[in-house]
């Protein structure tokens, strides 16, 4: 019958841009509290970047990992599944690129600063009709995407590059610049990405020079464009991709800048400075997330590099040795009614019938090595730990005149928190605490770990 014929449409075949027509409905029904127009705008922004490398190959799988399953096409018809809005971005190259870009930003900047950077890029790189999402909406979308890609371990790669840069300066007998690990202003990092989008143009070369905040920028480049990058430290090549279109030149005394070169021998097409933030409150995020495999080793390497020294293999082994001693003597405590502290079960008793095997297994996973003196007494293990750490800590400046690592981690005054040597020593103590807790975890290799240790 003619009056029984109805118009139907298959929304399951719609792309993300097609879903823009249903943005108001999806905004109401989406359980992720992320504005659909923000995701649409970010996907358009991502199409300006051509990512490559091993991390880019993992983005699609990471974005589509979900704990729930769709019932037919119900999920598409009413909105996105909880925590799975990002899966729509896995379907396009632009969505994958902006997801990786967002992941890098949320590991280095606060949510507000991340939203500001993305908003600046949208304003500069997109047609004006796409300027519809607010800074807060872009920040929320970036946090969602960053959370989905956490298992890629930005902190692991950041630590590796920090060690490589510091190793070159040590081999040359030169003091590394103090500004290597500074965080560039939001305007500067937006300028870096503004230049990087020119890689989509034939013959364009992006050149990044100087030392200010260069380690963070280097990590972004090697996370998103490793095949395009050539990296030199004081003219020594430490990375060379096959395409050779992004030149990162780390040299002391060089003014930090990023530029785009289109013709050999001609002035740069773009020449933009890289500088610090002028805000009183810096847009620095808490430490980056790490992949479980080797996370404490990378955490130590990164922190040592920030203070101008290197974390040797002997330091990692010594940390494993002291963990064995601590596991033998450390006991959990509980506070009962009336604030009466009661000693509880020791860690050693919680490690199963073969505690040493368990400790070696976990140490291999988180430190990349195993204890060498697992039978040592606690005092002997501490003395060896103190001796091993004295050398690298002695290379770090002390301004409080109170740093005595033989006394452990006692804080004698507020001035110690401003001391570089105590800051590094305090981080070592936090790593050992995290190591003890790690002994009680059965974590898969793909899990992401926050590098932030709350200070009490």
XYZ file of C-alpha atoms in Angstrom:
456
model
C 0.000 0.000 0.000
C 1.328 3.471 -0.891
C 0.428 4.927 2.510
C 2.501 2.228 4.234
C 5.744 3.178 2.492
C 8.117 5.110 4.809
C 11.464 6.764 4.182
C 14.313 5.016 6.011
C 18.024 5.735 6.278
C 20.937 3.605 7.433
C 22.890 5.788 9.867
C 25.352 2.974 10.442
C 27.022 3.918 7.160
C 27.473 7.576 8.125
C 30.950 8.984 8.685
C 31.842 11.240 11.603
C 31.171 14.300 9.454
C 27.755 12.865 8.563
C 26.928 12.508 12.230
C 27.359 16.286 12.512
C 23.763 16.611 11.341
C 22.692 14.849 14.544
C 25.028 16.822 16.820
C 22.340 18.173 19.158
C 20.782 14.748 19.713
C 24.167 13.108 20.199
C 25.254 15.829 22.629
C 22.264 15.062 24.835
C 22.508 11.300 24.569
C 26.268 10.883 24.685
C 27.373 9.415 28.014
C 30.931 10.704 27.652
C 29.986 14.358 28.154
C 32.056 15.320 25.103
C 30.612 17.746 22.547
C 30.324 15.941 19.186
C 31.162 19.160 17.349
C 34.483 19.264 19.211
C 35.353 15.795 17.892
C 34.283 16.784 14.375
C 36.442 19.900 14.549
C 39.418 17.931 15.889
C 39.102 15.339 13.133
C 39.285 18.122 10.555
C 42.365 19.511 12.306
C 44.006 16.071 12.326
C 43.728 15.835 8.554
C 46.430 18.544 8.371
C 49.035 16.125 9.772
C 50.403 12.939 8.212
C 51.649 10.821 11.114
C 53.893 7.781 10.754
C 55.931 5.311 12.766
C 55.273 2.466 15.224
C 53.088 4.509 17.581
C 50.887 5.710 14.719
C 50.292 2.074 13.766
C 48.871 1.359 17.243
C 46.429 4.270 17.393
C 43.484 2.625 15.639
C 43.558 -0.447 17.875
C 43.938 1.656 21.027
C 40.997 3.891 20.133
C 38.620 0.986 19.445
C 39.354 -1.041 22.575
C 36.095 -1.150 24.577
C 34.677 -3.183 27.420
C 31.102 -3.153 26.100
C 29.564 -4.506 22.925
C 26.965 -2.917 20.632
C 23.549 -4.464 20.255
C 22.991 -4.329 16.524
C 23.153 -0.658 15.620
C 21.613 0.587 18.821
C 24.831 2.264 19.969
C 25.032 4.342 16.795
C 21.382 5.332 16.864
C 21.377 6.741 20.418
C 24.930 7.959 20.892
C 28.317 6.589 21.826
C 29.040 3.900 24.347
C 30.494 5.000 27.681
C 34.163 5.787 27.197
C 34.049 4.885 23.512
C 33.432 8.200 21.761
C 37.017 8.027 20.544
C 36.311 4.914 18.466
C 34.707 7.068 15.756
C 38.031 8.836 15.249
C 39.754 5.508 14.588
C 38.004 5.296 11.220
C 39.889 8.149 9.509
C 43.508 9.247 9.105
C 42.627 12.681 10.496
C 41.017 11.140 13.555
C 44.059 8.990 14.254
C 46.442 11.926 13.775
C 44.575 14.260 16.131
C 44.306 11.481 18.710
C 48.082 11.069 18.742
C 48.573 14.844 18.826
C 46.135 15.175 21.743
C 47.878 12.346 23.584
C 51.208 14.171 23.359
C 49.689 17.434 24.582
C 47.837 15.981 27.582
C 51.104 14.377 28.729
C 52.871 17.745 28.776
C 50.256 20.434 29.452
C 47.340 21.099 31.765
C 43.822 20.566 30.346
C 43.281 24.317 30.014
C 46.573 24.785 28.157
C 45.816 21.795 25.919
C 42.471 23.298 24.951
C 44.124 26.648 24.257
C 46.722 25.040 21.961
C 44.082 23.115 20.028
C 41.867 26.191 19.741
C 44.799 28.211 18.376
C 45.572 25.516 15.809
C 41.931 25.308 14.741
C 41.827 29.067 14.264
C 45.029 29.104 12.194
C 44.632 25.931 10.139
C 40.897 25.381 9.609
C 38.337 27.295 7.554
C 36.395 29.688 9.747
C 33.197 27.632 9.575
C 34.872 24.999 11.773
C 35.547 27.419 14.626
C 32.561 26.330 16.691
C 33.936 24.407 19.680
C 35.059 26.215 22.824
C 38.448 25.798 24.495
C 36.849 23.771 27.301
C 35.104 21.447 24.835
C 38.337 20.862 22.920
C 40.164 20.203 26.192
C 37.556 17.631 27.276
C 37.811 15.843 23.935
C 41.616 15.828 24.121
C 41.542 14.346 27.631
C 39.255 11.566 26.408
C 41.548 10.763 23.476
C 44.644 10.948 25.653
C 43.158 8.489 28.116
C 42.445 5.961 25.377
C 46.063 6.058 24.166
C 47.680 5.905 27.591
C 49.136 2.457 27.009
C 51.441 3.858 24.291
C 53.655 5.230 27.070
C 54.658 8.789 26.211
C 56.818 8.927 29.335
C 58.838 5.906 28.192
C 59.794 7.573 24.905
C 60.401 10.925 26.615
C 62.842 9.247 29.017
C 64.663 7.452 26.198
C 65.232 10.686 24.292
C 66.286 12.535 27.449
C 68.947 9.889 28.124
C 70.185 10.032 24.525
C 70.597 13.808 24.645
C 72.324 13.769 28.038
C 74.600 10.907 26.941
C 75.890 12.972 24.008
C 76.786 15.894 26.255
C 78.497 13.551 28.704
C 80.511 11.881 25.935
C 81.587 15.318 24.663
C 82.583 16.397 28.164
C 80.130 19.292 28.053
C 77.648 20.470 30.653
C 74.137 19.995 29.319
C 71.991 23.165 29.009
C 69.710 23.801 31.978
C 66.723 24.676 29.778
C 66.433 21.359 27.905
C 63.404 20.272 29.933
C 61.580 23.578 30.189
C 57.985 23.606 28.958
C 57.429 25.888 25.969
C 54.565 28.359 26.017
C 51.243 27.391 24.468
C 51.878 29.884 21.671
C 55.260 28.299 20.919
C 54.020 24.719 20.770
C 51.139 25.861 18.557
C 53.759 27.445 16.277
C 55.618 24.124 16.123
C 52.485 22.304 14.949
C 51.642 25.151 12.575
C 54.989 24.525 10.884
C 54.654 20.730 11.003
C 51.428 20.825 8.994
C 53.529 22.038 6.035
C 54.927 18.493 5.783
C 51.848 17.715 3.693
C 53.305 20.001 1.013
C 55.856 18.610 -1.420
C 59.390 19.881 -0.843
C 58.801 21.612 2.501
C 61.327 21.103 5.308
C 60.729 21.979 8.966
C 63.792 23.007 10.996
C 63.769 23.253 14.805
C 66.841 24.735 16.506
C 68.019 25.630 19.997
C 67.777 24.050 23.430
C 64.835 25.684 25.225
C 62.216 22.987 25.888
C 63.694 20.935 23.073
C 63.442 17.518 24.781
C 59.648 17.764 24.998
C 59.428 18.915 21.380
C 61.804 16.121 20.338
C 59.587 13.542 22.045
C 56.528 14.865 20.173
C 58.372 14.722 16.836
C 59.594 11.156 17.370
C 56.186 10.070 18.638
C 54.287 11.404 15.625
C 56.815 11.733 12.769
C 59.825 9.444 13.426
C 60.257 8.583 9.741
C 60.493 12.285 8.828
C 62.946 13.332 11.553
C 66.701 13.850 11.646
C 67.965 14.734 15.141
C 71.424 16.105 15.924
C 72.964 17.073 19.265
C 75.942 19.402 18.818
C 76.188 18.104 15.206
C 76.170 14.415 16.269
C 73.295 12.468 14.680
C 71.220 10.468 17.195
C 68.229 9.720 14.954
C 67.765 9.649 11.196
C 64.468 8.813 9.515
C 64.285 7.855 5.841
C 62.298 10.928 4.739
C 64.591 13.583 6.334
C 62.007 16.387 6.352
C 62.085 17.509 10.017
C 65.505 18.702 11.180
C 65.881 18.957 14.968
C 69.205 20.649 15.744
C 70.102 20.835 19.452
C 72.982 23.278 19.952
C 74.114 25.335 22.933
C 73.829 29.081 22.477
C 71.346 28.781 19.620
C 68.165 30.857 19.777
C 65.232 28.440 19.978
C 63.065 28.699 16.875
C 61.057 26.700 14.356
C 60.919 27.514 10.671
C 59.652 26.179 7.351
C 61.983 26.114 4.359
C 60.528 25.693 0.888
C 63.476 26.533 -1.384
C 67.176 25.828 -0.892
C 69.169 28.992 -0.204
C 66.060 31.130 0.293
C 64.866 32.722 3.570
C 62.468 30.563 5.622
C 58.807 30.693 4.649
C 57.949 30.782 8.368
C 60.333 31.667 11.194
C 58.749 31.540 14.659
C 60.357 31.725 18.128
C 60.140 29.076 20.847
C 59.943 30.757 24.234
C 58.762 30.358 27.801
C 55.312 31.142 29.083
C 54.749 34.684 30.317
C 52.042 33.515 32.691
C 52.765 33.410 36.419
C 51.301 29.906 36.578
C 53.078 27.709 34.043
C 50.921 25.383 31.894
C 52.945 22.357 33.028
C 51.159 19.078 33.558
C 52.043 16.524 36.201
C 54.555 13.882 35.029
C 53.728 11.895 31.911
C 52.114 8.464 31.857
C 54.267 5.372 31.371
C 53.802 1.958 29.885
C 54.079 -0.718 32.600
C 57.064 -2.469 31.017
C 60.131 -0.679 32.399
C 58.154 2.209 33.855
C 60.210 2.784 37.024
C 63.489 2.545 35.114
C 62.224 5.143 32.645
C 60.922 7.317 35.498
C 64.352 7.325 37.153
C 66.156 7.940 33.864
C 63.901 10.898 33.093
C 64.306 12.477 36.525
C 68.090 11.987 36.553
C 68.316 13.552 33.083
C 66.286 16.579 34.220
C 68.947 17.232 36.851
C 71.815 16.889 34.374
C 73.053 13.414 35.249
C 72.520 9.839 34.096
C 70.854 6.895 35.814
C 73.299 4.009 35.390
C 72.543 0.297 35.329
C 74.176 -0.016 38.763
C 71.573 2.411 40.166
C 68.731 0.257 38.826
C 70.300 -2.928 40.222
C 70.829 -1.240 43.586
C 67.151 -0.225 43.649
C 66.197 -3.861 43.082
C 68.526 -5.000 45.892
C 67.081 -2.532 48.388
C 63.546 -3.579 47.387
C 64.339 -7.146 48.449
C 65.568 -5.908 51.825
C 62.556 -3.619 52.289
C 60.131 -6.396 51.372
C 61.636 -8.574 54.113
C 61.267 -5.994 56.890
C 58.402 -3.730 55.823
C 55.001 -4.357 57.366
C 51.683 -2.739 56.577
C 50.001 -0.935 59.451
C 46.391 -0.122 60.179
C 44.887 2.664 62.281
C 42.023 1.465 64.443
C 39.510 3.415 66.526
C 41.179 5.897 68.824
C 44.070 6.340 66.372
C 45.812 3.239 67.722
C 48.327 1.989 65.157
C 48.465 -1.780 64.750
C 51.167 -3.602 62.801
C 49.795 -5.851 60.079
C 51.020 -8.393 57.581
C 54.472 -8.009 56.086
C 54.942 -7.673 52.321
C 57.102 -10.804 52.225
C 54.194 -12.951 53.375
C 51.985 -11.610 50.569
C 54.319 -12.587 47.740
C 53.365 -16.236 47.572
C 55.364 -19.405 48.276
C 58.408 -18.135 46.328
C 58.892 -14.460 47.277
C 62.297 -14.050 45.632
C 61.006 -15.382 42.331
C 58.110 -12.949 42.518
C 60.426 -10.004 43.247
C 62.765 -10.923 40.387
C 59.820 -11.207 38.004
C 58.439 -7.779 38.940
C 61.859 -6.096 39.001
C 62.560 -7.399 35.513
C 59.266 -5.871 34.365
C 59.525 -2.448 36.029
C 63.304 -1.902 36.260
C 64.489 -4.028 33.340
C 66.926 -5.874 35.611
C 66.949 -8.188 38.658
C 68.545 -8.050 42.139
C 72.169 -9.169 42.342
C 72.488 -9.374 46.137
C 69.104 -10.705 47.204
C 70.554 -12.431 50.278
C 72.075 -9.285 51.791
C 71.022 -8.042 55.220
C 69.010 -4.834 55.354
C 71.916 -2.745 56.685
C 74.329 -4.137 54.102
C 71.826 -3.486 51.298
C 71.314 0.087 52.529
C 75.057 0.791 52.671
C 75.480 -0.480 49.109
C 72.480 1.570 47.987
C 73.914 4.681 49.662
C 77.320 4.168 48.022
C 75.845 3.646 44.552
C 73.582 6.715 44.712
C 76.241 9.010 46.180
C 78.081 9.415 42.863
C 75.196 10.607 40.630
C 73.634 12.661 43.435
C 76.987 14.329 44.063
C 76.824 15.734 40.524
C 73.595 17.604 41.344
C 73.742 21.034 42.954
C 72.784 21.318 46.640
C 71.586 24.714 47.867
C 70.227 23.749 51.297
C 73.393 22.288 52.910
C 71.149 19.670 54.538
C 71.328 16.844 51.999
C 72.673 13.777 53.778
C 71.318 10.693 52.047
C 72.756 8.437 54.744
C 69.897 9.664 56.963
C 67.208 8.539 54.544
C 64.399 10.853 53.526
C 63.918 13.082 56.580
C 62.883 16.629 55.670
C 64.611 19.153 57.955
C 63.087 22.321 56.579
C 61.021 23.943 53.872
C 64.153 25.111 52.017
C 64.979 21.515 51.130
C 62.076 21.372 48.671
C 63.853 24.041 46.599
C 67.101 22.042 46.538
C 67.840 20.171 43.294
C 69.766 17.357 44.989
C 67.053 16.748 47.559
C 64.415 16.847 44.817
C 66.160 14.020 42.980
C 66.760 12.068 46.187
C 63.093 12.454 47.129
C 62.072 11.086 43.717
C 64.280 8.025 44.307
C 62.391 7.403 47.544
C 59.061 7.715 45.736
C 60.241 5.219 43.123
C 61.142 2.696 45.841
C 57.697 3.138 47.406
C 56.080 2.582 44.013
C 58.293 -0.477 43.574
C 56.986 -2.008 46.807
C 53.391 -1.518 45.694
C 54.237 -2.908 42.258
C 55.249 -6.183 43.896
C 51.580 -6.699 44.756
C 50.253 -6.042 41.237
C 49.677 -8.456 38.384
C 49.582 -5.886 35.605
C 49.319 -6.674 31.894
C 52.079 -5.259 29.710
C 49.651 -2.874 27.975
C 48.591 -1.008 31.116
C 49.347 2.722 31.557
C 50.842 4.016 34.813
C 50.776 7.632 35.980
C 54.217 9.051 36.653
C 52.839 11.377 39.323
C 53.622 10.573 42.950
C 51.476 12.716 45.297
C 53.633 14.655 47.749
C 52.467 14.385 51.318
